[in-house]
mmCIF file of C-alpha atoms in Angstrom:
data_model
loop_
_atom_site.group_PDB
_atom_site.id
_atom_site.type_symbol
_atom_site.label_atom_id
_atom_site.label_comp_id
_atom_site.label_asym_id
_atom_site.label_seq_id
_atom_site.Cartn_x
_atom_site.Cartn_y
_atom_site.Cartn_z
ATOM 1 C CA UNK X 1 -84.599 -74.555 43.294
ATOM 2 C CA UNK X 2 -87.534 -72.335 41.590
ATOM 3 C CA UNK X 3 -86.424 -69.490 39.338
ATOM 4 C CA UNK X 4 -88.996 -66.297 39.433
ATOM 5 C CA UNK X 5 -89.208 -62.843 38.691
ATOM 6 C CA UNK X 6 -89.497 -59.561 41.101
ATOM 7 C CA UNK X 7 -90.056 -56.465 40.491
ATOM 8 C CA UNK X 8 -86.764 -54.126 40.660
ATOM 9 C CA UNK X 9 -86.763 -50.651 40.487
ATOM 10 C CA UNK X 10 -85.886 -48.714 37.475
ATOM 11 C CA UNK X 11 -83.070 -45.756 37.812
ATOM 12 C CA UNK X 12 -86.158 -43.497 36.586
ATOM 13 C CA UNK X 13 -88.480 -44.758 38.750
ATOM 14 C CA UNK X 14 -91.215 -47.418 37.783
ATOM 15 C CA UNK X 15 -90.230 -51.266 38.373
ATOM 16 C CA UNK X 16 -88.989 -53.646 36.032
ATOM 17 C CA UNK X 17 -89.490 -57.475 36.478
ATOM 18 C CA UNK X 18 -85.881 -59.722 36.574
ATOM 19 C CA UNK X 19 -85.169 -62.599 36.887
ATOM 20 C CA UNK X 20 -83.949 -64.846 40.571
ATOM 21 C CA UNK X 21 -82.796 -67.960 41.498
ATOM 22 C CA UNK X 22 -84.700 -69.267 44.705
ATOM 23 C CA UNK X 23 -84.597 -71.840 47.601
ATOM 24 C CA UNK X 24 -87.685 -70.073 49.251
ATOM 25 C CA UNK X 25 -89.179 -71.941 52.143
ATOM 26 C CA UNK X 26 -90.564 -69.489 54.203
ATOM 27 C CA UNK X 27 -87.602 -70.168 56.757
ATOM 28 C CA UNK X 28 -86.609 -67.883 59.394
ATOM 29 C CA UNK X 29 -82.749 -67.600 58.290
ATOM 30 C CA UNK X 30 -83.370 -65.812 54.893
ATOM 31 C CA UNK X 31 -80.311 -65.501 52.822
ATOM 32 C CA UNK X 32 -79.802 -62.809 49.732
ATOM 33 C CA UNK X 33 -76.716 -63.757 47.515
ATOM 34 C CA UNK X 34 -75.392 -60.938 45.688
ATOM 35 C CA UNK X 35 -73.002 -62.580 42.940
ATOM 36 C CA UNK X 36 -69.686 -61.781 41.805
ATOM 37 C CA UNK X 37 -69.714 -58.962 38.890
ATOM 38 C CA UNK X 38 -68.759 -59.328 35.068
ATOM 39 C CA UNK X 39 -67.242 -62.230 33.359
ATOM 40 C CA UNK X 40 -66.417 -63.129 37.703
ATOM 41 C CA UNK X 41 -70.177 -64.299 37.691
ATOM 42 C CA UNK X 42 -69.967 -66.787 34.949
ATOM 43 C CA UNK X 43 -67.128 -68.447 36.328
ATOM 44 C CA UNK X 44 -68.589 -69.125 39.848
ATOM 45 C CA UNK X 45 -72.139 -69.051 38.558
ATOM 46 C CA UNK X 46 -72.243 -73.192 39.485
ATOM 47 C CA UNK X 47 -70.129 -72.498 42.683
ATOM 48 C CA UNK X 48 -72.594 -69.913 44.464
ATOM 49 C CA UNK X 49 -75.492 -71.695 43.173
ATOM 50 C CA UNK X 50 -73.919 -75.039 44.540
ATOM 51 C CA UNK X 51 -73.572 -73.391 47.916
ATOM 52 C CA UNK X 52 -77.374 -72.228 48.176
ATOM 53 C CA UNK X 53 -77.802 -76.307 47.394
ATOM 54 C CA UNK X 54 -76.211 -76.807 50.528
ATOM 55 C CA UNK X 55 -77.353 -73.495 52.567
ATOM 56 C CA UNK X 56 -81.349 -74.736 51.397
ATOM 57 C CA UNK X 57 -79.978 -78.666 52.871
ATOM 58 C CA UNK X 58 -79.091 -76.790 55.921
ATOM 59 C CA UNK X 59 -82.497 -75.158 56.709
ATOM 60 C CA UNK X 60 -81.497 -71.883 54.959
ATOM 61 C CA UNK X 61 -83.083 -69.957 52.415
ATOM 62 C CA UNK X 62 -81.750 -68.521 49.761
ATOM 63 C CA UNK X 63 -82.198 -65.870 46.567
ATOM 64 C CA UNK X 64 -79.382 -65.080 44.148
ATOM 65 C CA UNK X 65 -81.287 -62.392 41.632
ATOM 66 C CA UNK X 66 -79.879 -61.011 38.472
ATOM 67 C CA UNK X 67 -78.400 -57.168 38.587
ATOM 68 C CA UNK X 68 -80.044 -55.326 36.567
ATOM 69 C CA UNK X 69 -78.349 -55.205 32.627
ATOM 70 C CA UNK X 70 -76.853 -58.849 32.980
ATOM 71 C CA UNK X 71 -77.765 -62.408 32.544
ATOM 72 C CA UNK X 72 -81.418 -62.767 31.783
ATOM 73 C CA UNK X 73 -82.450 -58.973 32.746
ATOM 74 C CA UNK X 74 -83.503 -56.686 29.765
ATOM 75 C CA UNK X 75 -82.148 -53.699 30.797
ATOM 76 C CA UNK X 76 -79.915 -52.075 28.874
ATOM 77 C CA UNK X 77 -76.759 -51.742 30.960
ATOM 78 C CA UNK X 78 -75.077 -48.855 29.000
ATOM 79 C CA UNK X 79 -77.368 -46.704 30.614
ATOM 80 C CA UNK X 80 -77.428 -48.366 34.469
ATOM 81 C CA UNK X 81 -74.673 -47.050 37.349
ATOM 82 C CA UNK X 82 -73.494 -48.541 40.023
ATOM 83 C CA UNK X 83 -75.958 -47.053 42.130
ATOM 84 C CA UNK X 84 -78.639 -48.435 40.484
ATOM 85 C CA UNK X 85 -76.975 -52.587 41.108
ATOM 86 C CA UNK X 86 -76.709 -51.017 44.654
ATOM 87 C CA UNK X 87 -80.667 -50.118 44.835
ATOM 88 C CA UNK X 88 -81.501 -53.283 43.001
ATOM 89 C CA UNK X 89 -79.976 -55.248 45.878
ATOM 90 C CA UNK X 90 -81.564 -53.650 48.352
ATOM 91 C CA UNK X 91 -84.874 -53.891 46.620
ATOM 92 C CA UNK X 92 -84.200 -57.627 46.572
ATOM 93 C CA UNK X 93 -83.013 -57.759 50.159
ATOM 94 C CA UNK X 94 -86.614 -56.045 51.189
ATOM 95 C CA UNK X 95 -88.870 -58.186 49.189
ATOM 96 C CA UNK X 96 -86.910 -61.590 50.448
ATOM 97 C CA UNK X 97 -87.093 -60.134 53.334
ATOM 98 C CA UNK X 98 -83.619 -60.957 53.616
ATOM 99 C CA UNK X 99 -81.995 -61.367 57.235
ATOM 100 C CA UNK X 100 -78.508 -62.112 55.865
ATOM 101 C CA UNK X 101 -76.496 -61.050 52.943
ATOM 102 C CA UNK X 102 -73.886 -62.985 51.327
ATOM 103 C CA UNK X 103 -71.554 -61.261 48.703
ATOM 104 C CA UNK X 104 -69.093 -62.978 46.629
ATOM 105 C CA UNK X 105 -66.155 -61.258 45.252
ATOM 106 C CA UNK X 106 -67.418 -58.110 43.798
ATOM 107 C CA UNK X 107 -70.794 -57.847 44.590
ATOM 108 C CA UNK X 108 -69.378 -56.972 48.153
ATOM 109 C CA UNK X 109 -69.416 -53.623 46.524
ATOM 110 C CA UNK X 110 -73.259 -53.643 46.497
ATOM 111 C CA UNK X 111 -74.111 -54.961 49.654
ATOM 112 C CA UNK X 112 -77.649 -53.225 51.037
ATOM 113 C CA UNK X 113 -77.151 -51.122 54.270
ATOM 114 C CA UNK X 114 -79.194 -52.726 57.525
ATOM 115 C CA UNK X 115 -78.634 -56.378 56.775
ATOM 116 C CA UNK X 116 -75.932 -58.649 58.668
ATOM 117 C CA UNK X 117 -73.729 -59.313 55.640
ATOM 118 C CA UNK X 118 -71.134 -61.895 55.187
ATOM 119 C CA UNK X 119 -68.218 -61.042 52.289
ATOM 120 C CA UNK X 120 -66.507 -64.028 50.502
ATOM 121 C CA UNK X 121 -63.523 -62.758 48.995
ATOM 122 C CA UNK X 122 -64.370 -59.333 48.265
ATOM 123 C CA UNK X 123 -62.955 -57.639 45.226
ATOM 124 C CA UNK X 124 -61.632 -54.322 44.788
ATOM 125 C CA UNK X 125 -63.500 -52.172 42.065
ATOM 126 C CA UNK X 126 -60.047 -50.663 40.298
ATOM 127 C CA UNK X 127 -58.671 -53.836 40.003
ATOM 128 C CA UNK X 128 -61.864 -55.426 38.267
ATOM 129 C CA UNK X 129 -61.706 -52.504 36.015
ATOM 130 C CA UNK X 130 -58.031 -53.233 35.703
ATOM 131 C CA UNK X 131 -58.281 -56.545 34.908
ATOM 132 C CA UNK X 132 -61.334 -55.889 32.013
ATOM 133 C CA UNK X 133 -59.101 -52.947 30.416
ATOM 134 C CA UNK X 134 -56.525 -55.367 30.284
ATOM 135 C CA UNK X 135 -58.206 -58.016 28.907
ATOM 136 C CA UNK X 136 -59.589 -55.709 26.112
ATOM 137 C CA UNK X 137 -55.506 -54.718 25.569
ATOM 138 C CA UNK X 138 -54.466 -58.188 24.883
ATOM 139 C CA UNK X 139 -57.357 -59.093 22.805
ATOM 140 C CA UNK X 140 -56.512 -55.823 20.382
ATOM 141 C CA UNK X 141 -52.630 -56.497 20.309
ATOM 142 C CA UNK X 142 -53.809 -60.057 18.936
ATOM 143 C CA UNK X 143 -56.180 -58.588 16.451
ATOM 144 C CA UNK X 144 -52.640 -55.853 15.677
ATOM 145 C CA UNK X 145 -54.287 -52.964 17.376
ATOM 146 C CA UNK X 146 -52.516 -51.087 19.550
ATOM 147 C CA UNK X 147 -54.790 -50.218 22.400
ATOM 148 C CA UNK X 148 -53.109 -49.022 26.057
ATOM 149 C CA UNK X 149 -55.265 -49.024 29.375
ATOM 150 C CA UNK X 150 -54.788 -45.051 30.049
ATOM 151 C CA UNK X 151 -56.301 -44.823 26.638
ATOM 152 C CA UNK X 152 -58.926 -46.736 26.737
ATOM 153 C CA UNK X 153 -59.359 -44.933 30.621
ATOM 154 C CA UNK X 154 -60.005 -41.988 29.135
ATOM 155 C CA UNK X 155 -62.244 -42.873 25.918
ATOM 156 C CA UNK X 156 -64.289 -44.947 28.948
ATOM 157 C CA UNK X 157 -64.544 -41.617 30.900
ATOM 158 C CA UNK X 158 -65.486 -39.739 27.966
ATOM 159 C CA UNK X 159 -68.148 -41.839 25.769
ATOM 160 C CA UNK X 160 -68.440 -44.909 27.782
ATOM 161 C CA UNK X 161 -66.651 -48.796 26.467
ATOM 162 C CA UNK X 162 -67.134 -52.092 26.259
ATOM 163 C CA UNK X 163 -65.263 -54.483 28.665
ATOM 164 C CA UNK X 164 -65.520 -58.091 28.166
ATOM 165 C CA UNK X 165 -68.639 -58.054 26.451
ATOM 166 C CA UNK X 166 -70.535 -55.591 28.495
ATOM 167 C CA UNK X 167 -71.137 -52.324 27.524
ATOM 168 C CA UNK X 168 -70.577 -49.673 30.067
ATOM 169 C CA UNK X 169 -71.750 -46.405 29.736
ATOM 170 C CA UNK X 170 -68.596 -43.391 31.067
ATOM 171 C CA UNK X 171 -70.711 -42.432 34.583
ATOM 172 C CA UNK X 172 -71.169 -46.248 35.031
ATOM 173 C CA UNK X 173 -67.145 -46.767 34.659
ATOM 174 C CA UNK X 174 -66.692 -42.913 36.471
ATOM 175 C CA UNK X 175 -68.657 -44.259 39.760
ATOM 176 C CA UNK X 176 -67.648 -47.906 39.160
ATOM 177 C CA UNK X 177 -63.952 -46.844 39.946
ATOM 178 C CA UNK X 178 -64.269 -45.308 42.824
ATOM 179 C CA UNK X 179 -67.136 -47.752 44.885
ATOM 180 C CA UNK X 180 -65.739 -49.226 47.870
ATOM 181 C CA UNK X 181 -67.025 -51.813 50.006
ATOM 182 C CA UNK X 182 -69.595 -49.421 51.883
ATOM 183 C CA UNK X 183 -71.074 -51.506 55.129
ATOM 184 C CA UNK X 184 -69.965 -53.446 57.669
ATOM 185 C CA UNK X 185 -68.972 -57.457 57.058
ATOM 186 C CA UNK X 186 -67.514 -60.443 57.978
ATOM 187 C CA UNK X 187 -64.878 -60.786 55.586
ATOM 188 C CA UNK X 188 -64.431 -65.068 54.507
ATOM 189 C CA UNK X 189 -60.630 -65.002 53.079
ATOM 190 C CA UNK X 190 -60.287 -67.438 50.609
ATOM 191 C CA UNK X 191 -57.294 -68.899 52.814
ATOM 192 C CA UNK X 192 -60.516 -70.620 55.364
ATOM 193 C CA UNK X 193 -62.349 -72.181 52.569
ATOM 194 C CA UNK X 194 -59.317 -73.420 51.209
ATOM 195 C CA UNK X 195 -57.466 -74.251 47.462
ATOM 196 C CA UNK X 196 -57.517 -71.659 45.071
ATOM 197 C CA UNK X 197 -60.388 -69.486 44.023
ATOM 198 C CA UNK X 198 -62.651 -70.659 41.195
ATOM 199 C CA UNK X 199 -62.845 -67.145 39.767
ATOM 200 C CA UNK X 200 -59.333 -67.276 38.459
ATOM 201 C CA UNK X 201 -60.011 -69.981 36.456
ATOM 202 C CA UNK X 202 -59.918 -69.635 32.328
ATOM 203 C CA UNK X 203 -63.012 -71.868 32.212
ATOM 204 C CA UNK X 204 -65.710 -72.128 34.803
ATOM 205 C CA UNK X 205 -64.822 -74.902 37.091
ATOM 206 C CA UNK X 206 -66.429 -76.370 40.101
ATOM 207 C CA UNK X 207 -65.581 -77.908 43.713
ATOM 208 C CA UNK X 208 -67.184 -79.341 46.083
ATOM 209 C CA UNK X 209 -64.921 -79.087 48.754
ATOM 210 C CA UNK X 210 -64.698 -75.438 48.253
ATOM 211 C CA UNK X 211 -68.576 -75.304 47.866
ATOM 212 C CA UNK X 212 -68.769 -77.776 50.993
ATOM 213 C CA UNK X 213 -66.318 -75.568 53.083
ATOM 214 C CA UNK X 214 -68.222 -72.008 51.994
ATOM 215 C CA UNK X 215 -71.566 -73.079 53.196
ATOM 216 C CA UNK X 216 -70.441 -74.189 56.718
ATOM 217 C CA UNK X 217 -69.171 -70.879 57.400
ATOM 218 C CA UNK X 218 -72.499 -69.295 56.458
ATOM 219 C CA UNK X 219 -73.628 -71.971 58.611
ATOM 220 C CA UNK X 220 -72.184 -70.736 61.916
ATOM 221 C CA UNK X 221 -72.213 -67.213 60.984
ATOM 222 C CA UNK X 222 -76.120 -67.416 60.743
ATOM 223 C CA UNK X 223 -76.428 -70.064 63.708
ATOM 224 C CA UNK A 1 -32.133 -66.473 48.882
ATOM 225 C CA UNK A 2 -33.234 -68.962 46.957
ATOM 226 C CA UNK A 3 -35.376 -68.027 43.696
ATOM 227 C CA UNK A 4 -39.223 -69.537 43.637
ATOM 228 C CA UNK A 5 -40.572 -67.831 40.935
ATOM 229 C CA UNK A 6 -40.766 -70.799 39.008
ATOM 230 C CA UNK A 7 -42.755 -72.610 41.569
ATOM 231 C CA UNK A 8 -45.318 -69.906 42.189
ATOM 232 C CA UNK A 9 -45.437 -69.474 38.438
ATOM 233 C CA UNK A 10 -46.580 -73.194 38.256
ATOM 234 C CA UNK A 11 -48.630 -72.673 41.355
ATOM 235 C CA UNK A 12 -50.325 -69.850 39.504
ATOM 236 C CA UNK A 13 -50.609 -71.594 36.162
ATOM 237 C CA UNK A 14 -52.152 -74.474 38.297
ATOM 238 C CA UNK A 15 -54.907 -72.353 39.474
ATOM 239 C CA UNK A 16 -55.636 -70.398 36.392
ATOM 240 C CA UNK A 17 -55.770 -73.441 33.768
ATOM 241 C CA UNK A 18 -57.635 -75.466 36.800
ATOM 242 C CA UNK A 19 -54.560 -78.338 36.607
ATOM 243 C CA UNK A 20 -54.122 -80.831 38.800
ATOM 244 C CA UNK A 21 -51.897 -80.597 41.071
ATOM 245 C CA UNK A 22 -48.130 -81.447 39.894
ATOM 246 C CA UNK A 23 -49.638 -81.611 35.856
ATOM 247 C CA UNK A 24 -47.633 -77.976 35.993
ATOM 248 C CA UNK A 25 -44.161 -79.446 36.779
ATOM 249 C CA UNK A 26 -44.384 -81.407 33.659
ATOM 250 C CA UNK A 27 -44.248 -77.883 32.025
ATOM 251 C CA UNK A 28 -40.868 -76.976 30.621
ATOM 252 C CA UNK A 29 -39.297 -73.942 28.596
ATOM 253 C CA UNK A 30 -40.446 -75.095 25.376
ATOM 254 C CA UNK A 31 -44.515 -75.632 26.886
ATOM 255 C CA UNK A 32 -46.708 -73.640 24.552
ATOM 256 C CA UNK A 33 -48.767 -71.281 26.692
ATOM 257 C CA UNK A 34 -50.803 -67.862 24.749
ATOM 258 C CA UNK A 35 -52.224 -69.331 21.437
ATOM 259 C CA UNK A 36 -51.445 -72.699 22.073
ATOM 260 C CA UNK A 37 -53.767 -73.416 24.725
ATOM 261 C CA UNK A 38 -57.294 -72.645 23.686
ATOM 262 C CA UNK A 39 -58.505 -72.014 27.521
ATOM 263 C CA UNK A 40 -56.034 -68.928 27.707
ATOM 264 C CA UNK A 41 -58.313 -66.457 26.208
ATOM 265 C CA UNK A 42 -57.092 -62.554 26.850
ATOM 266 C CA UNK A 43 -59.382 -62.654 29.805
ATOM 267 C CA UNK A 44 -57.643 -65.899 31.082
ATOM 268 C CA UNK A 45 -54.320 -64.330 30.300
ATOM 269 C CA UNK A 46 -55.529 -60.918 31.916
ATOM 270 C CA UNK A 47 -56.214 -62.819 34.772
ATOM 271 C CA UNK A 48 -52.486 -64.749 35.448
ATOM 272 C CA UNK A 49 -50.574 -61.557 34.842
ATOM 273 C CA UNK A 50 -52.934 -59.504 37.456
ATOM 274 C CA UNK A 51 -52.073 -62.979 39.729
ATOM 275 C CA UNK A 52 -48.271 -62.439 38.656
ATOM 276 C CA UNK A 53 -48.440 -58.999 40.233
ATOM 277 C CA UNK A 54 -50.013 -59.705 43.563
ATOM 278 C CA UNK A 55 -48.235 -63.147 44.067
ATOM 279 C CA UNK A 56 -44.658 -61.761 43.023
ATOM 280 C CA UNK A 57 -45.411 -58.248 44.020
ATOM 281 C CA UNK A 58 -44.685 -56.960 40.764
ATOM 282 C CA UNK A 59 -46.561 -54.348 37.974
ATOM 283 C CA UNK A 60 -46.301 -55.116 34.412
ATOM 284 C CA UNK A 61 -46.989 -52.211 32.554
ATOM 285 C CA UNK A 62 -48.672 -52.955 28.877
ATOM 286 C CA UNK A 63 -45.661 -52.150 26.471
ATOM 287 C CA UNK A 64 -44.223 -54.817 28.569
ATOM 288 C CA UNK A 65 -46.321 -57.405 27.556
ATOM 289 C CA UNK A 66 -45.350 -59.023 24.089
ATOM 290 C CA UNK A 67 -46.551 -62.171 22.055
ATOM 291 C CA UNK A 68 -42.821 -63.681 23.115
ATOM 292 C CA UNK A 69 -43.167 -63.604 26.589
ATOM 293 C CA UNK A 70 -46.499 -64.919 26.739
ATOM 294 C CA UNK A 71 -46.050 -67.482 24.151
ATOM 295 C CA UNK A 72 -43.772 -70.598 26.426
ATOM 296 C CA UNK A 73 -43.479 -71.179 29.929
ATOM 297 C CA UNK A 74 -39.573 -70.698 29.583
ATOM 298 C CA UNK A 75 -40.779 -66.836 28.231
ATOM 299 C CA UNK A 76 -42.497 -66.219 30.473
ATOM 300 C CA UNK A 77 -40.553 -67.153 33.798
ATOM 301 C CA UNK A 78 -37.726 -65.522 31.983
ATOM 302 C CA UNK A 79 -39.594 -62.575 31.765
ATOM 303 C CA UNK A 80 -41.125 -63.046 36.172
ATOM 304 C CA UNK A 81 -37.316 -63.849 37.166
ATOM 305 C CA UNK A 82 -36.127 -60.276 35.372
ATOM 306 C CA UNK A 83 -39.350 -58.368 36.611
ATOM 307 C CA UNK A 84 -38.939 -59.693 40.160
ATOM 308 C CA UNK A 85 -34.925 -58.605 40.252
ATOM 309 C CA UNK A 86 -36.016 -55.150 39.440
ATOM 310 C CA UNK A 87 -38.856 -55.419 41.613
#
């Protein structure tokens, strides 16, 4: 596994250089991995990168790059959309030279037009927003705010917010709420790899099996 | 028909705190859940009420949610058995 940088482009024009995990062999089965979004991608950071193990074992190559504003990048996400994670895939898709895409959760939401795609679990955008605004609810009724999701919708529409620790700026959260799933996939329920997903976990967990049982299906559907 | 909320509750409290399986049937009323258990952080506990809704086809609206309810297993499936009689 080699990290590296590539060059992504920036919303106003000009490129900016983040950061990718890599199993680059110059194989002819070229995989990009777009991971799951938010505090989603922490929890099966280990899992996807555990899969492109196997994938690489398999005669597979792989690249799982950073979107733009999160992990190591040095963008500043407050002022990034949607569209711009969207572009930054397919940037990354064209310079792997990607045959394949696979998405996990909600990075199916940003899956690059043109490339056979393959969707593990996909996640709906209003419910990740949902689920954030909630999260931010409980954590102010602990701290004896009172803070209500309709509330905190609007003040997000208005001036931008900050959701689990990343700051979104209001067109980011506008667009964010409406992006649906935009090309055609095959859809991997969670029910065919089996147990229950690691992204509901509290704390970042790990399986094997589940890892095992996710790269076999990218297996055939890239055979 | 017979009532399973408290087994999908413990199936869903299995999955969230990453149990094994039957560790949650050694959970009773009294089991400490919200500040007792460090791993159920707001996102955590964001996370097994959104599960709640889609497994017991439920909403919870926020003014719902209270400290007591969250606090013990027994609150809590209290609180699933009335939600899913109303459902």
């Amino acid at each position: 596994m080699i990290p590296l940088t590539w060059s992504c482009p920036l919303p106003g024009g000009g490129l900016a250089q983040e950061y990718a995990l890599t199993f680059d062999h110059g194989r002819a089965r070229r995989l990009l991995v777009i991971p799951a979004l938010f505090d989603e991608a922490n929890r099966l950071r280990r899992f996807t990168v555990e899969v492109m193990r196997r994938l690489d074992q398999a005669g597979i190559d792989t690249l799982l790059p950073d979107l733009p504003g999160t992990n190591e990048s040095l963008q500043p996400l407050h002022l990034l959309e949607p569209q711009d994670w969207a572009d930054a895939m397919a940037a990354a898709a064209r310079l792997f030279e990607a045959t394949h895409v696979l998405a996990i959760r909600g990075g199916c939401l940003l899956t690059p037009p043109g490339v056979p795609a393959l969707h593990y679990a996909p996640a709906k955008a209003p419910a990740i927003l949902r689920q954030m605004l909630r999260a931010r609810t409980l954590a102010a009724r602990e701290a004896g705010r009172e803070e209500t999701r309709e509330g905190l919708m609007t003040l997000a529409l208005a001036e931008g917010i900050e959701l689990a620790g990343y700051r979104l700026g209001a067109e980011f959260v506008r667009q964010f709420e409406a992006l649906t799933v935009a090309n055609k996939a095959i859809e991997i329920a969670q029910d065919t790899i089996g147990g229950s997903g690691l992204w509901l976990r509290a704390e970042p967990g790990d399986s094997a099996v589940q890892a095992d049982a996710l790269a076999a299906v990218v297996m055939v559907a890239l055979a | 028909m017979s009532d399973d909320t408290d087994l999908l509750l413990r199936r869903i409290l299995t999955d969230v705190l990453g149990l094994k399986q039957n560790q949650a049937s050694d959970f009773t009323e009294d089991t400490g859940l919200f500040g007792h258990l460090p791993e159920l952080d707001s996102m955590a506990v964001a996370g097994l009420l959104t599960e709640l809704e889609d497994r017991l086809d439920i909403v919870i609206d926020d003014d719902e949610i209270d400290g007591e309810m969250l606090e013990t297993y027994g609150g809590l499936l209290a609180f699933a058995k009335a939600k899913r009689k109303t459902a």
